[in-house]
Every structure is written in structure tokens, then in C-alpha cells.
C-alpha positions as protocol buffer text, in pm:
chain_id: "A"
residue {
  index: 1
  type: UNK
  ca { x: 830 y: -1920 z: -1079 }
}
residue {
  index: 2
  type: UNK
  ca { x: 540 y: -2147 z: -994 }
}
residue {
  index: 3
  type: UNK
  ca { x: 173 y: -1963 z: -835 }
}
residue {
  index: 4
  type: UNK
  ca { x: 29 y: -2219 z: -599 }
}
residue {
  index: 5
  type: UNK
  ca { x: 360 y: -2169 z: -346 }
}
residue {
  index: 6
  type: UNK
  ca { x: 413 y: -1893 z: -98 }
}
residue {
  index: 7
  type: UNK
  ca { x: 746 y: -1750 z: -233 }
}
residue {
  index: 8
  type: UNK
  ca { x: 1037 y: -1540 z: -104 }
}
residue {
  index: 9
  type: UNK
  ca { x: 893 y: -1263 z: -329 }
}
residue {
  index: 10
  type: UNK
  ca { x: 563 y: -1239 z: -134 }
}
residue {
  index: 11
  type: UNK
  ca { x: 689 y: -1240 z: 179 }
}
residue {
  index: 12
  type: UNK
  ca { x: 978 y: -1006 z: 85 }
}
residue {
  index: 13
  type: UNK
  ca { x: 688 y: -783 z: -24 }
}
residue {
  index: 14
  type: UNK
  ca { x: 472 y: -837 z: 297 }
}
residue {
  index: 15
  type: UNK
  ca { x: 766 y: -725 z: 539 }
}
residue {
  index: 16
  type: UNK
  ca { x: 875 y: -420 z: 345 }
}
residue {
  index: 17
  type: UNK
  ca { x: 553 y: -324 z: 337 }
}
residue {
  index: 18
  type: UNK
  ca { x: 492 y: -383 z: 691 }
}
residue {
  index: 19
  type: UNK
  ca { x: 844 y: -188 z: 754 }
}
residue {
  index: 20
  type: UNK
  ca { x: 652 y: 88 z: 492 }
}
residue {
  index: 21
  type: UNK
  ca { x: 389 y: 127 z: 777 }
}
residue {
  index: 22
  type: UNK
  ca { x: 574 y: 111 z: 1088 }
}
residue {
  index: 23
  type: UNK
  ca { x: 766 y: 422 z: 925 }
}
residue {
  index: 24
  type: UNK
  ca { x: 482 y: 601 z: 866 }
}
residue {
  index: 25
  type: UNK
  ca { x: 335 y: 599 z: 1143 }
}
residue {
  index: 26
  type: UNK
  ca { x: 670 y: 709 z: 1321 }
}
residue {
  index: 27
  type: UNK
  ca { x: 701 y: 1001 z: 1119 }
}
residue {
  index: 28
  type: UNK
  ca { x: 331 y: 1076 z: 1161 }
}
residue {
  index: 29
  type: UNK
  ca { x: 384 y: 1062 z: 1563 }
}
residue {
  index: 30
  type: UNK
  ca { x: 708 y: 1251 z: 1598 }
}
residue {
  index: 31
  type: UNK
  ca { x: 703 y: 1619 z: 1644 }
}
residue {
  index: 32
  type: UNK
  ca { x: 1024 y: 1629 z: 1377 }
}
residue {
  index: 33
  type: UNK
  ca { x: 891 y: 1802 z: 1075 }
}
residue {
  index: 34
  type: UNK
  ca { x: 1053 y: 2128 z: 1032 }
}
residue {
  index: 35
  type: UNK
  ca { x: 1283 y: 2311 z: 1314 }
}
residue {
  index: 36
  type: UNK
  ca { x: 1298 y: 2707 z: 1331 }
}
residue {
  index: 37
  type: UNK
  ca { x: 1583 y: 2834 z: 1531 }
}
residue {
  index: 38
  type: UNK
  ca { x: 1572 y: 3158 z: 1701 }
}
residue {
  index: 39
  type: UNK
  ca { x: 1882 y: 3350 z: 1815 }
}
residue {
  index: 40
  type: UNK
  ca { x: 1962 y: 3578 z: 2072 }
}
residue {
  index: 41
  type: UNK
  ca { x: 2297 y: 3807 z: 2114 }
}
residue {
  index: 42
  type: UNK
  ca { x: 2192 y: 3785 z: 2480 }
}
residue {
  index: 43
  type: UNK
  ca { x: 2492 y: 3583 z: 2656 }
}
residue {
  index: 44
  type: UNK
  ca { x: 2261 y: 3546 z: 2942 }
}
residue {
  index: 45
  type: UNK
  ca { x: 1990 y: 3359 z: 2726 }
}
residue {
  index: 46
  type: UNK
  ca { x: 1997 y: 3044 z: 2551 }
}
residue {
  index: 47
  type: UNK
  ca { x: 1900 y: 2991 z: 2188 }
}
residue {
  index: 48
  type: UNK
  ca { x: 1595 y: 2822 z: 2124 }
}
residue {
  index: 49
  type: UNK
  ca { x: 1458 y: 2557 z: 1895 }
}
residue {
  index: 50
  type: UNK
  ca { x: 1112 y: 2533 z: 1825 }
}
residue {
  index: 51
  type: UNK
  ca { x: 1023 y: 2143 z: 1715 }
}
residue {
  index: 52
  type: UNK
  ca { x: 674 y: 2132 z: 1502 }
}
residue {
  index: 53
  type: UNK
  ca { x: 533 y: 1836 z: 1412 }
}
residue {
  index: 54
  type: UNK
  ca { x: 191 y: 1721 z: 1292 }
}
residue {
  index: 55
  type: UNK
  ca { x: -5 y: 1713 z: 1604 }
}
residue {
  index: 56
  type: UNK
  ca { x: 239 y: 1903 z: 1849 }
}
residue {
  index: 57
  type: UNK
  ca { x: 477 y: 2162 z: 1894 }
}
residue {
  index: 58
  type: UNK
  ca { x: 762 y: 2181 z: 2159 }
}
residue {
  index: 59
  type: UNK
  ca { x: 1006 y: 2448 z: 2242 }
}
residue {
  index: 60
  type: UNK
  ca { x: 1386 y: 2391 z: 2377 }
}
residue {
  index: 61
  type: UNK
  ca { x: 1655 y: 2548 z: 2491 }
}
residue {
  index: 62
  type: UNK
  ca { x: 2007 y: 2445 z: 2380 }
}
residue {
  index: 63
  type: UNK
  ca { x: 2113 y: 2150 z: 2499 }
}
residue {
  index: 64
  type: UNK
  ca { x: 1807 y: 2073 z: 2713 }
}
residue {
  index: 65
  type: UNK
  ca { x: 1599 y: 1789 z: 2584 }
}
residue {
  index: 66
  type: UNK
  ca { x: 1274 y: 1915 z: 2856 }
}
residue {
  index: 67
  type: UNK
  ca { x: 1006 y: 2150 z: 2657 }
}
residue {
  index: 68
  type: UNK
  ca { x: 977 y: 2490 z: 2754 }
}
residue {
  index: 69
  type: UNK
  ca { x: 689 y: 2535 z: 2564 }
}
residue {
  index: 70
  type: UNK
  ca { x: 468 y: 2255 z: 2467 }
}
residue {
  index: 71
  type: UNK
  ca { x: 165 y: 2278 z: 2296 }
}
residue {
  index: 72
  type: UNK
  ca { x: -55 y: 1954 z: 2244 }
}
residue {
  index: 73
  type: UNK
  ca { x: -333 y: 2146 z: 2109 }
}
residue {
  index: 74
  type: UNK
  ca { x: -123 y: 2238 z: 1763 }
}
residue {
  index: 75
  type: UNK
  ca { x: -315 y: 2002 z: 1548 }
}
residue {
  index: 76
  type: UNK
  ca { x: -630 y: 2239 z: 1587 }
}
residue {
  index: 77
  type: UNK
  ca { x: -476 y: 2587 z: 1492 }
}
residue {
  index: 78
  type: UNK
  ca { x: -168 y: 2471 z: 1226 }
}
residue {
  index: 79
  type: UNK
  ca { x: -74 y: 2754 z: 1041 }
}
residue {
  index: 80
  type: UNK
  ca { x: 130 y: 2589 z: 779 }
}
residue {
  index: 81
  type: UNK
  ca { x: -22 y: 2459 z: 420 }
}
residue {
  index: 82
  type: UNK
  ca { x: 188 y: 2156 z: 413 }
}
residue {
  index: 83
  type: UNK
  ca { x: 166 y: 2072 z: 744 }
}
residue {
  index: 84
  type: UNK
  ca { x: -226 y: 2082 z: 713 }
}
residue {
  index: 85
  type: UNK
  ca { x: -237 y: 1879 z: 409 }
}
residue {
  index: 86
  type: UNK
  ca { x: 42 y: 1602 z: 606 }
}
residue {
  index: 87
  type: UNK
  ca { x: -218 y: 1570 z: 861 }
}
residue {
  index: 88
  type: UNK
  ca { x: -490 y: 1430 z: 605 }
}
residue {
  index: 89
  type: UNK
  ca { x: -245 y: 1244 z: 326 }
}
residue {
  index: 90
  type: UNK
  ca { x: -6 y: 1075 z: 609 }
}
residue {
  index: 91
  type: UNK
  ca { x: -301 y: 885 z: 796 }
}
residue {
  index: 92
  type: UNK
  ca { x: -446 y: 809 z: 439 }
}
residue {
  index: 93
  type: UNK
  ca { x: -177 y: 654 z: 324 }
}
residue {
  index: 94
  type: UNK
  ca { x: -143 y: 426 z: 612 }
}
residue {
  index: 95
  type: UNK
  ca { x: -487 y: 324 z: 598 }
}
residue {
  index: 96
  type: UNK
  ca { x: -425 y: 257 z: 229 }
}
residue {
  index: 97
  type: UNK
  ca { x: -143 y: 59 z: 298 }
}
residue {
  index: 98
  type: UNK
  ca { x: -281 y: -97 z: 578 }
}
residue {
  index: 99
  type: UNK
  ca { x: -542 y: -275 z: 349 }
}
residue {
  index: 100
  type: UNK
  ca { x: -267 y: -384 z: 107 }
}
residue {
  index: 101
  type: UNK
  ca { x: -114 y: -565 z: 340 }
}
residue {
  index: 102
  type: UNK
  ca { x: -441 y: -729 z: 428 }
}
residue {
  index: 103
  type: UNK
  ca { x: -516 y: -839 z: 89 }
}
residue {
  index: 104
  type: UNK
  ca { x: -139 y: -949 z: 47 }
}
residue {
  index: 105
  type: UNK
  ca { x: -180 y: -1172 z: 377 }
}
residue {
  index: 106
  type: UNK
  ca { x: -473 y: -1305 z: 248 }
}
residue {
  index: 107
  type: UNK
  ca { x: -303 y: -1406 z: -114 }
}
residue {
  index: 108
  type: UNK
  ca { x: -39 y: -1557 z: 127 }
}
residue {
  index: 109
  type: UNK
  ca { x: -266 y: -1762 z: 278 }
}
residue {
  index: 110
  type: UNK
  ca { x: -459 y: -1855 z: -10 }
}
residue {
  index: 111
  type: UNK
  ca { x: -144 y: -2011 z: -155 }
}
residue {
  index: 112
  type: UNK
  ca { x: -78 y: -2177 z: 135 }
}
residue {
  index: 113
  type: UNK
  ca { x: -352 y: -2299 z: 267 }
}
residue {
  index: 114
  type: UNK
  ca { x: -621 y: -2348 z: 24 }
}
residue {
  index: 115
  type: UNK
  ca { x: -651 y: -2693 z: -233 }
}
residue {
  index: 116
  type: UNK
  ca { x: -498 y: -2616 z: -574 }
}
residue {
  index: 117
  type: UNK
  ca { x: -850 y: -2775 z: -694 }
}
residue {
  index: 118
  type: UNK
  ca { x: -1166 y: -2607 z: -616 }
}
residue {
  index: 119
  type: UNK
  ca { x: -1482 y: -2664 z: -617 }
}
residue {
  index: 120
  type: UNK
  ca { x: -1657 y: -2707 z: -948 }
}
residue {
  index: 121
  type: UNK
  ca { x: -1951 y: -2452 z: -834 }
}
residue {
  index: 122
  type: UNK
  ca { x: -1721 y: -2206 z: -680 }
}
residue {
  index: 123
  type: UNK
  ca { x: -1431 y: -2184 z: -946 }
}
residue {
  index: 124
  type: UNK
  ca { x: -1628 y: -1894 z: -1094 }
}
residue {
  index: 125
  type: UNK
  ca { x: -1611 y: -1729 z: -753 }
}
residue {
  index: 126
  type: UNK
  ca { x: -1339 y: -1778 z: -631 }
}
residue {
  index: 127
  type: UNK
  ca { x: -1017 y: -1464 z: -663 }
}
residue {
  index: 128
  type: UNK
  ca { x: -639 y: -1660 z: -678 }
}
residue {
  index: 129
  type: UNK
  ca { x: -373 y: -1528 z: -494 }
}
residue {
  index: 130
  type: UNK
  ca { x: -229 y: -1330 z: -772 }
}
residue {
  index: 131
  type: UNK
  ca { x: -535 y: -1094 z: -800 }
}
residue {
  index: 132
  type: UNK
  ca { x: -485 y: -1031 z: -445 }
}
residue {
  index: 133
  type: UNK
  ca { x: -104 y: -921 z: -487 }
}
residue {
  index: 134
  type: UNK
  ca { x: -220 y: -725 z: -786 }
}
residue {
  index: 135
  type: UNK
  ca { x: -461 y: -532 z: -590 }
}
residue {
  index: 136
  type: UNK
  ca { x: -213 y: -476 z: -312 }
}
residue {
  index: 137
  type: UNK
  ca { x: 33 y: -380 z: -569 }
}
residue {
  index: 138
  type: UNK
  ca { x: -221 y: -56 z: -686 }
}
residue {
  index: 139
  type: UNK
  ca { x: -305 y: -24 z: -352 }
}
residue {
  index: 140
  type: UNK
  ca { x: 44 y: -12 z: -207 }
}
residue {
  index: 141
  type: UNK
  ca { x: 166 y: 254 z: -531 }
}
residue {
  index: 142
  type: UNK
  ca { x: -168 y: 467 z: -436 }
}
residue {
  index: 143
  type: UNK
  ca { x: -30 y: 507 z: -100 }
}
residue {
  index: 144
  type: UNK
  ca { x: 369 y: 595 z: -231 }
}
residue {
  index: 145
  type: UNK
  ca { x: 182 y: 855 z: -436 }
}
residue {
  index: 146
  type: UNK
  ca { x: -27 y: 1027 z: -167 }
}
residue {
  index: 147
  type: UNK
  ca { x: 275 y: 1017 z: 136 }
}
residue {
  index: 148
  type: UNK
  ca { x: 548 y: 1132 z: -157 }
}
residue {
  index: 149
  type: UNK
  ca { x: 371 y: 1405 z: -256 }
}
residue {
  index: 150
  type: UNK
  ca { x: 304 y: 1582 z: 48 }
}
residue {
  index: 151
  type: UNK
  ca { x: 636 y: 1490 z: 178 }
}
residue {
  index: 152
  type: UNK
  ca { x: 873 y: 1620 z: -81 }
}
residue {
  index: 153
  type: UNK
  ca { x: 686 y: 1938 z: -85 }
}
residue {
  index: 154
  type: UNK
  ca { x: 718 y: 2020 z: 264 }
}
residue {
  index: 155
  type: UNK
  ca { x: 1121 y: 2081 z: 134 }
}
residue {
  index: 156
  type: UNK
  ca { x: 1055 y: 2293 z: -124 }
}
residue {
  index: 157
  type: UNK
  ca { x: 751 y: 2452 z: 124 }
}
residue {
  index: 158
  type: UNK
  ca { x: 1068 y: 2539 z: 377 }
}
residue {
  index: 159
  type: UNK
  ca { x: 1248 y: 2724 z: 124 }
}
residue {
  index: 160
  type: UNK
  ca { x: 924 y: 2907 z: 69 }
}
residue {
  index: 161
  type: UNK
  ca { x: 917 y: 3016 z: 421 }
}
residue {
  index: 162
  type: UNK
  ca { x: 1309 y: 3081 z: 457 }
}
residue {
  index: 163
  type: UNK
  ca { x: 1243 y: 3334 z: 133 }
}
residue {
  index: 164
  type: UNK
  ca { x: 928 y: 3502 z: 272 }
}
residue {
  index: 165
  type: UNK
  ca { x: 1046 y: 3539 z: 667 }
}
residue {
  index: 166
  type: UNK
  ca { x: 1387 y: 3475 z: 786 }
}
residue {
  index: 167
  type: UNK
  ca { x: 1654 y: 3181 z: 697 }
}
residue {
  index: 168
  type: UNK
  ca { x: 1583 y: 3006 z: 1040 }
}
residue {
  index: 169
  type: UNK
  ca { x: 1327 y: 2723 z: 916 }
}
residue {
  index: 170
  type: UNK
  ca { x: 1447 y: 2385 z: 803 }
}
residue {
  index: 171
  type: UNK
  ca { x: 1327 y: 2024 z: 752 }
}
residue {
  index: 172
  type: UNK
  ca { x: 1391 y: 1758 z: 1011 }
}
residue {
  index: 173
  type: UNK
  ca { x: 1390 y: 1352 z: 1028 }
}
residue {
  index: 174
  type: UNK
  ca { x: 1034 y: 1302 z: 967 }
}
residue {
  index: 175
  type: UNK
  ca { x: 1066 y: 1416 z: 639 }
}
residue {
  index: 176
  type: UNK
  ca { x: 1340 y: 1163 z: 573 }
}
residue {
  index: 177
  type: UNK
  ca { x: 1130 y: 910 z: 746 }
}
residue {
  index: 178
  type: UNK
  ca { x: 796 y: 963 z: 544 }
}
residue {
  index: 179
  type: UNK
  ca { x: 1034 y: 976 z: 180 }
}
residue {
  index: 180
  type: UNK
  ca { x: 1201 y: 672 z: 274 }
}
residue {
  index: 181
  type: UNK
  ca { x: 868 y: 513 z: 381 }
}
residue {
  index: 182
  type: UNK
  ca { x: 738 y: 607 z: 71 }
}
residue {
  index: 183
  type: UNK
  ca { x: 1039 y: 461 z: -124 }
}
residue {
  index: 184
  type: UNK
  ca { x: 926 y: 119 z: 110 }
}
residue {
  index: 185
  type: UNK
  ca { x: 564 y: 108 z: -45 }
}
residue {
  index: 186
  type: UNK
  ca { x: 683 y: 178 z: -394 }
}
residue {
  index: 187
  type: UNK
  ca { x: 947 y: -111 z: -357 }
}
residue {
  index: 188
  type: UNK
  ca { x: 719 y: -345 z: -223 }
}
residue {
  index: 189
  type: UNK
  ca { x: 444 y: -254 z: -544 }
}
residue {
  index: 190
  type: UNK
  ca { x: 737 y: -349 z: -786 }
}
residue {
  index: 191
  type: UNK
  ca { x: 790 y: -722 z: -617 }
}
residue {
  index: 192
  type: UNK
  ca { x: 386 y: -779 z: -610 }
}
residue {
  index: 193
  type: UNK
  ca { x: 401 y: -672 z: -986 }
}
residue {
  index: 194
  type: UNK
  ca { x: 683 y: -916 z: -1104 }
}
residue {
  index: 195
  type: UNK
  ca { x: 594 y: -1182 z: -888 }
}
residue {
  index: 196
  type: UNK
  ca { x: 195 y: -1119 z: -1081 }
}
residue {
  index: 197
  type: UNK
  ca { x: 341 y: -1072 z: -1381 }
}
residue {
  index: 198
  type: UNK
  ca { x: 557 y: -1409 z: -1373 }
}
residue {
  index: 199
  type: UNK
  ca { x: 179 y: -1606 z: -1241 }
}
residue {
  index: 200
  type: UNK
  ca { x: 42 y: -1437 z: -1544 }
}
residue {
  index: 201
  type: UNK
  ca { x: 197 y: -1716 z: -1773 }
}
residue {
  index: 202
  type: UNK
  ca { x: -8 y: -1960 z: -1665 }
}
residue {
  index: 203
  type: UNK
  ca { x: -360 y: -2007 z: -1875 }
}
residue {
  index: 204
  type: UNK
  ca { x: -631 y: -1798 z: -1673 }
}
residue {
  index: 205
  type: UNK
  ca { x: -870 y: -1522 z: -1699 }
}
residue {
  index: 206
  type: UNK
  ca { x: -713 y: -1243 z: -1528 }
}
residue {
  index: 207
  type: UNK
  ca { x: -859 y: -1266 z: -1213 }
}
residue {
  index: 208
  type: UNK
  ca { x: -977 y: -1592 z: -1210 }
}
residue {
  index: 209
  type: UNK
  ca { x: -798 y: -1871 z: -1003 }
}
residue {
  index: 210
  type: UNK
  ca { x: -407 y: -1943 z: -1158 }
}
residue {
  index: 211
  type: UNK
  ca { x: -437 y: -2351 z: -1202 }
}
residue {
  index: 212
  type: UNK
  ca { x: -564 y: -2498 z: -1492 }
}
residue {
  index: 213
  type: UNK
  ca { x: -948 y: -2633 z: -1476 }
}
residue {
  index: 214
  type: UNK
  ca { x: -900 y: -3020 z: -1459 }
}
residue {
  index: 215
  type: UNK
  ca { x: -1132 y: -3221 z: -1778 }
}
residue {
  index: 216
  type: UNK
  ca { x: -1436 y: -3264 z: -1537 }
}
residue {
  index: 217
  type: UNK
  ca { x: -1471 y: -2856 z: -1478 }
}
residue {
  index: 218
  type: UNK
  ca { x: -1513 y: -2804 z: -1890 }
}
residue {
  index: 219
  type: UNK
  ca { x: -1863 y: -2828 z: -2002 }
}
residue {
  index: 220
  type: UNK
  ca { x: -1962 y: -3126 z: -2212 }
}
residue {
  index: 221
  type: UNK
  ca { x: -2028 y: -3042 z: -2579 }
}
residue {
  index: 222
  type: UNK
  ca { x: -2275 y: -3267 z: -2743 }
}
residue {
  index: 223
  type: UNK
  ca { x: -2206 y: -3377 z: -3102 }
}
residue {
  index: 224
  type: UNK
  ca { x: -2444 y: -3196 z: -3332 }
}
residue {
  index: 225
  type: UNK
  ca { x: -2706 y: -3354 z: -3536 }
}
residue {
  index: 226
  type: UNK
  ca { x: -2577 y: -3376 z: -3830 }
}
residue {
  index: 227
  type: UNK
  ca { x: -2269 y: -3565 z: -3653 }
}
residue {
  index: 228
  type: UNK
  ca { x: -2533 y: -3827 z: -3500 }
}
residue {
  index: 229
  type: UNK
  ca { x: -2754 y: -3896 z: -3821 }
}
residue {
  index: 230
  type: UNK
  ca { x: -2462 y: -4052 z: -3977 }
}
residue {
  index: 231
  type: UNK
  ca { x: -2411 y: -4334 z: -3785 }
}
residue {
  index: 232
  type: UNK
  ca { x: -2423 y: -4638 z: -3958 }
}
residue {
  index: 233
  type: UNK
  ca { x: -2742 y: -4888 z: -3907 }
}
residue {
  index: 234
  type: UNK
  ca { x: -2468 y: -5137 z: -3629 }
}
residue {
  index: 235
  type: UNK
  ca { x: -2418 y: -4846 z: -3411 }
}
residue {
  index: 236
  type: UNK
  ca { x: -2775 y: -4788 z: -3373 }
}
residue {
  index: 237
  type: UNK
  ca { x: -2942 y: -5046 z: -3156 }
}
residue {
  index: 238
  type: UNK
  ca { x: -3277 y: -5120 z: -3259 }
}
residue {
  index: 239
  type: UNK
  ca { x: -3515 y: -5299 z: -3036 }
}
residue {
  index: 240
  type: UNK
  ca { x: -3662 y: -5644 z: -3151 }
}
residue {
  index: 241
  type: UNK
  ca { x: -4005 y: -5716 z: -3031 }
}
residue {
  index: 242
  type: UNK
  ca { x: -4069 y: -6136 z: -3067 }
}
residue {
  index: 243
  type: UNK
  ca { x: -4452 y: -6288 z: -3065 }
}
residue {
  index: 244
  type: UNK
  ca { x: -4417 y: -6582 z: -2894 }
}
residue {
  index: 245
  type: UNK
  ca { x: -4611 y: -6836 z: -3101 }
}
């Protein structure tokens, strides 16, 4: 797989990690992180479901989709650990990912659009597509890490809460949403990391610039002295100075 191309790999990378985002922030948004059902013998009163999400919580009846109770103020007094700790590592994570994606588009366009031959004075300067996938690689794996984390333990968090009140909490999409998100960023880290570790054949520094210096960017190395004094007395021209008579 040749370097100085935008590939199917890249751009592979660049969507599912754009699809990584778009999932975060829809779990980060919906109010669909952990349902607690309350029940009434009443036959004259509905049950109702109490939706809690990151930033909101709503309350419905059974079988109505309008809030009873809605609270956009939820954010400011959450009483739950996990949820608390979602509020910080889900936004995090998007920013994180957010600049991967940057860096990736700007790999993508360095393939693309930039000559395979710099500039003599700037080769030392300039950072090849590759390291920019590689970076966005870390960065997109740092941001699996801190939205898997969180996310997973909000399950084992609901058991918690089942064992320590009543058996009415449980998990809801979001949860799905943020794992599967997270499964996104971690996919599209693996395709930045073969497609760098395939450029890596080539002979360069590792983040130098992938192509190959051309004869006039290497340095001239004079012959040493010792080289030079051995010329013979033909190879040396000698100036002749004449007297006209």
C-alpha cells in the first residue's frame, strides 16, 4: 500500500470516526440513560416511568409520550456517581475525537493535495500524512478509553442501585449508543494504525515526511585530505606564467 495516495483505509477511518461522534453526541443529548419504573396497585392510576438522562429528567405515564414532570435543571443537582462522571468523560471524549478527526482530515489532504517533493529548507519541517493518522490513531483510542469506561460502568452502577433500593432501575439506549460509539473510535484507531504501520516501510524518520529525499536534498561530502593529496601531478593544473621576450 503506497503513502502519497488518499486510500480507502483513510477515508474508511475518517467516516467511522465521524459516525463515532455523531453517536456520541446523541447519547450525550438524549435523556435515555437509566429508566426507574414505579408501580401502583391503584387501577385508577397509571404507572410511571421516570427517563434520566445527563442534562434532564422527564416523567411519563404509560403510554403517554408528553412529560408529566420535566426537569431541565437536572444537570445542576444529579444525584448519581456515574451519571456525574458521564457528564465530564462524554463531552471529553468528543472533543478528543473531534481533534482526531481534524488531524486525520488534514493527513487526507496532505496526501492529496500537497507535492510529493518539498522544499529543500522545509523538509525538516514539514509532518507527512502518516504522523497525522498516527496521532489521530492515539487520539481516537484516548477517547474509546474515556467514553468506555464511564459507560460500561453505569451497568454494573444499576445493579448497584437495584441491590441497595428496589429492583425498578435499569439501563436504557444511551448506554448502547455511547458502547457502540466507543466500539466506532476504537475501530477507526485500528485502520489509522495498519494503514501507518504499512507507510512505515518506506525509508523515513518516524515523523518525518514518507518519500525518499531526492540526490540534491543529501548534503555534499567533500573528499578528505588525504583523498586529495594523492592526485597525480596531470590532475593538478598548474599555472604557467610566460615572459614575453
Amino acid at each position: 500500500m503506497g503513502c502519497r495516495d488518499v486510500h480507502a483505509a483513510t477515508v474508511l477511518a475518517f467516516l467511522s470516526g465521524t459516525a463515532s461522534v455523531a453517536g456520541l453526541l446523541a447519547a450525550v443529548l438524549l435523556p435515555n440513560w437509566r429508566q426507574m419504573r414505579l408501580y401502583t396497585y391503584n387501577r385508577n392510576e397509571r404507572n410511571v416511568t421516570v427517563y434520566t438522562g445527563l442534562w434532564i429528567k422527564c416523567a411519563r405515564f404509560d403510554g403517554s409520550r408528553d412529560c408529566v414532570i420535566y426537569d431541565p435543571q437536572w444537570y445542576t443537582a444529579v444525584d448519581q456517581l456515574d451519571l456525574r462522571v458521564l457528564q465530564f468523560a462524554l463531552p471529553l471524549s468528543m472533543f478528543t475525537a473531534a481533534s482526531a478527526l481534524l488531524l486525520c482530515l488534514v493527513g487526507m489532504c496532505n496526501t492529496a493535495f500537497v507535492s510529493s517533493l518539498p522544499d529543500v529548507k522545509l523538509a525538516r519541517c514539514l509532518v507527512n500524512s502518516a504522523g497525522c493518522h498516527l496521532v489521530a490513531g492515539l487520539l481516537f483510542l484516548l477517547a474509546c478509553a474515556i467514553c468506555l469506561t464511564p459507560s460500561v460502568w453505569v451497568i454494573f452502577y444499576n445493579n448497584h442501585l437495584n441491590r441497595k433500593y428496589e429492583p425498578v432501575f435499569s439501563f436504557d439506549i444511551s448506554v448502547f449508543i455511547a458502547i457502540a460509539s466507543a466500539g466506532g473510535l476504537f475501530f477507526t484507531s485500528v485502520l489509522l494504525f495498519l494503514w501507518y504501520c504499512a507507510c512505515k516501510s518506506l525509508p523515513s524518520p518516524f515523523w518525518q515526511p514518507l518519500y525518499s529525499h531526492p540526490a540534491s536534498m543529501h548534503s555534499y561530502a567533500p573528499q578528505p585530505y588525504a583523498s586529495r593529496s594523492r592526485l597525480s601531478a596531470m590532475e593538478i593544473d598548474i599555472p604557467v606564467v610566460s615572459h614575453a621576450s
